Structures are given as C-alpha cells and as structure tokens.
Coordinates of C-alpha atoms and ligand atoms in Angstrom, one line a residue:
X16 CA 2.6 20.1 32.6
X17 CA 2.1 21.9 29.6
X18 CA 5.1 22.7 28.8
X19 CA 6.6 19.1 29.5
X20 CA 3.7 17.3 27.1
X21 CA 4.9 20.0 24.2
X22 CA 8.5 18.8 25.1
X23 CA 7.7 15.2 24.6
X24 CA 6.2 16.0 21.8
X25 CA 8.8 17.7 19.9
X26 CA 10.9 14.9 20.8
X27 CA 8.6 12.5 18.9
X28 CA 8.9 14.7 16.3
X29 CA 12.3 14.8 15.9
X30 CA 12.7 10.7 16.1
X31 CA 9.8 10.2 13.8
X32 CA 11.8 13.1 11.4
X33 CA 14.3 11.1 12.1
X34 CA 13.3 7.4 11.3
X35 CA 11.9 8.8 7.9
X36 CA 15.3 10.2 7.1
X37 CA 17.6 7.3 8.4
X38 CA 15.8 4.3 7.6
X39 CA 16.1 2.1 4.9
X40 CA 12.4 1.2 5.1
X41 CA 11.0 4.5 5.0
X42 CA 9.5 3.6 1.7
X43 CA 8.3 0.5 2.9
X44 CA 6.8 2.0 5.2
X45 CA 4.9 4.6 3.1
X46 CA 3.5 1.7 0.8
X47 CA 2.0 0.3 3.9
X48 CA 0.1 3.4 4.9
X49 CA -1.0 4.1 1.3
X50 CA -2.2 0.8 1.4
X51 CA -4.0 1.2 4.3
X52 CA -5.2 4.2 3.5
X53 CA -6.3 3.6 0.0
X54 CA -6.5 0.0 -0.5
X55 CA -7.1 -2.1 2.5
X56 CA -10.8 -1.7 2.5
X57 CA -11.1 -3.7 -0.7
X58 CA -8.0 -6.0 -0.4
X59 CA -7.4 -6.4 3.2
X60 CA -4.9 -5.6 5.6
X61 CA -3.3 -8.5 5.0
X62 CA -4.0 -8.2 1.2
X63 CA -5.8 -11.4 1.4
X64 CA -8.8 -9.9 0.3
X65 CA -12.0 -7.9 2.4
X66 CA -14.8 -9.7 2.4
X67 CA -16.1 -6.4 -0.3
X68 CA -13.1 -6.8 -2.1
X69 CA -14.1 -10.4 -2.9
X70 CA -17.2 -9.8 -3.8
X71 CA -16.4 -7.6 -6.0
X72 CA -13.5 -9.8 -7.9
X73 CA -10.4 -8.5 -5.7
X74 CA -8.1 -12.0 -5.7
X75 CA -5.6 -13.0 -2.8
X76 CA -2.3 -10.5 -3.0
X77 CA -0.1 -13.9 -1.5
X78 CA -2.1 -16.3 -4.6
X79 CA 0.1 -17.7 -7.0
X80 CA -2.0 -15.9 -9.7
X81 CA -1.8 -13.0 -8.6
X82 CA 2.1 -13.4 -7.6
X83 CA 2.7 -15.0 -10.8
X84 CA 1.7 -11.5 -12.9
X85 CA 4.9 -9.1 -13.7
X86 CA 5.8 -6.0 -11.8
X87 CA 4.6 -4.1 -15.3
X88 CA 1.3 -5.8 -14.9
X89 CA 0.8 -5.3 -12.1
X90 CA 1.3 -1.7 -12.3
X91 CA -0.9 -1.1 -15.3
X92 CA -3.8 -3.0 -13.3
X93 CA -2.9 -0.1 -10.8
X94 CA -2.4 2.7 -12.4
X95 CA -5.4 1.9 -15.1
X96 CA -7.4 -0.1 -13.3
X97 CA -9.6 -3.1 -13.8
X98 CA -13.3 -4.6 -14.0
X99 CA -14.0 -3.0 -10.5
X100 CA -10.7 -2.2 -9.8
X101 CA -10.3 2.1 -9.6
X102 CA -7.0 3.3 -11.5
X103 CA -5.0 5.7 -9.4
X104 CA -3.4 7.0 -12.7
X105 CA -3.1 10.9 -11.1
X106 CA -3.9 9.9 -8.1
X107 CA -0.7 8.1 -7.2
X108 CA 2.9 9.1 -8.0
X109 CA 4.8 6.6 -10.4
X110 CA 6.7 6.3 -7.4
X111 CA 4.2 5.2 -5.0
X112 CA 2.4 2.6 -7.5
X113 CA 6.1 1.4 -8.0
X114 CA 6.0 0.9 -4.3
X115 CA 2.8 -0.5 -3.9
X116 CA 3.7 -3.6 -6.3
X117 CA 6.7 -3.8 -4.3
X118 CA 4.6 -3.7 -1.2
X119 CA 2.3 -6.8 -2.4
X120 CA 5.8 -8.9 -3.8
X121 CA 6.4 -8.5 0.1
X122 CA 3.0 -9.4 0.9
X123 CA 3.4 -13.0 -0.2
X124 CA 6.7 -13.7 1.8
X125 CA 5.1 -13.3 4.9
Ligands
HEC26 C1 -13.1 -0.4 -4.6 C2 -12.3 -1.6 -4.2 C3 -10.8 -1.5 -4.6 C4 -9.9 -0.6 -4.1 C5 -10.1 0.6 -3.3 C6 -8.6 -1.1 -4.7 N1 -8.8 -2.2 -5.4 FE1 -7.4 -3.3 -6.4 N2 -8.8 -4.5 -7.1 C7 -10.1 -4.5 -6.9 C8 -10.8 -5.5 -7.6 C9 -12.3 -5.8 -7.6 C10 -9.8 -6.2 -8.4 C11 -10.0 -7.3 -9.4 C12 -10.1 -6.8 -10.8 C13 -10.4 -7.8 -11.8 O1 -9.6 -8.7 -12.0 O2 -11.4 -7.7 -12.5 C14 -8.5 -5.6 -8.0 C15 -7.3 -6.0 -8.5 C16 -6.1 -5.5 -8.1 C17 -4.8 -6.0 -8.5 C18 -4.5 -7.2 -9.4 C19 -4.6 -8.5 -8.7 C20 -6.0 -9.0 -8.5 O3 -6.6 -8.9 -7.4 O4 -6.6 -9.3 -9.5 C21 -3.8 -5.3 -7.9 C22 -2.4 -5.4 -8.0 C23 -4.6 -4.3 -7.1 N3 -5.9 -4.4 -7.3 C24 -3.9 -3.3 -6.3 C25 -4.6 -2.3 -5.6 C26 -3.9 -1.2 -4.9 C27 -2.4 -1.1 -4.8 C28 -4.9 -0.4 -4.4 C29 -4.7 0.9 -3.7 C30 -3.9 1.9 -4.3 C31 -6.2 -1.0 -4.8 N4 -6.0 -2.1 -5.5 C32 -7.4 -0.5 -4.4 C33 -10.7 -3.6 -6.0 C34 -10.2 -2.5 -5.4

C-alpha cells in the first residue's frame, strides 16, 4: 500500500514536471499562483477587488480605468507601489511583475 501510494506519487510528479516543461501556459500559470498567493487577498480572485482591497482604494482589474493604463504603468504601480498599494520591487523578479500585468490584461477578457 505503501509502496503503490509512493508510486502514484512519483507519477504525479513526473506529469506535473512535465506540464511545467511542455506547456505553453506554464507562465500563465505561475502569474496565477503568485497572484493568489500574494495578491488575491486585496484584489480578489477574480481581480475584481476584496472587499479589504476596496476599502483600501484597490479598483476593479477588468475596469476600463484600470485596463486603460499601459503595461509600463502598470508595472511601476507594481514594482513601486501606490497609496496603499505595497511595491514588490525585490520581492518579485522583473519577470514575474511582467507576468502579473500580463495576468490582469487576461483578467479583463474573461
Ligand atoms: C495590502 C493590499 C494589497 C496587496 C497585497 C496588493 N495590492 Fe495592488 N493595490 C492595492 C491598492 C489599495 C491599490 C490602489 C492604489 C491607489 O490607487 O492608491 C492597488 C493598485 C494596484 C494596481 C493598479 C490598479 C488599481 O487598482 O489602481 C495594480 C496593477 C496592482 N495593484 C497589482 C497588484 C499585484 C500584481 C499584487 C500582488 C503582487 C498586488 N497588487 C498586491 C492593494 C494591494
């Protein structure tokens, strides 16, 4: 039983390994769990906004203001932040800032 349970989890593993190295959205993918991880709690899930997040200023990810603000400005709001806003400057690769504004274009679409 052991043994079978260490199996299947090597297996997972391996296709898990294996999805990060073969698919296309593996970066997608990472922007959704840093988002979750780092940003959700003030912007949502759905970047809509958690009720917190409001309060505090946060505006609606999918909202033509926000929508309407460049990829550059975006990213200086994130890597610098603003008002309440933290600034993951250090905290987040270029990389993943890049795509975290990438993640919230693809926020919108939905
Ligand atoms: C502690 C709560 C909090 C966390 C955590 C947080 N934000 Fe924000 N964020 C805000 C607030 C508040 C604003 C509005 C700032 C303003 O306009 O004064 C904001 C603004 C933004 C904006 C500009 C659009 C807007 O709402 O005005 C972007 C883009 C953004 N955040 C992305 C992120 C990303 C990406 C993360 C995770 C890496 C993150 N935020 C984490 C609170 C937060």
């Amino acid at each position: 039983m052991k043994c079978l349970s260490l199996r299947m989890g090597l297996v997972t593993l391996l296709a898990c390994g294996m999805i990060a190295v073969c698919s296309s959205s593996a970066v997608a993918q990472d922007a959704a769990a840093t988002f979750k991880a780092k940003c959700a709690m003030c912007h949502g899930a759905d970047g809509k906004g958690s009720a917190m997040g409001v309060k505090m200023g946060a505006h609606d990810f999918t909202s033509a203001d926000v929508q309407k603000q460049t990829d550059a400005q975006l990213t200086v709001i994130i890597s610098k932040g603003k008002g309440k806003m933290p600034a993951y400057d250090g905290k987040l690769k270029d990389a993943e800032i890049t795509d975290l504004v990438a993640f919230i274009r693809g926020l919108a679409k939905k």
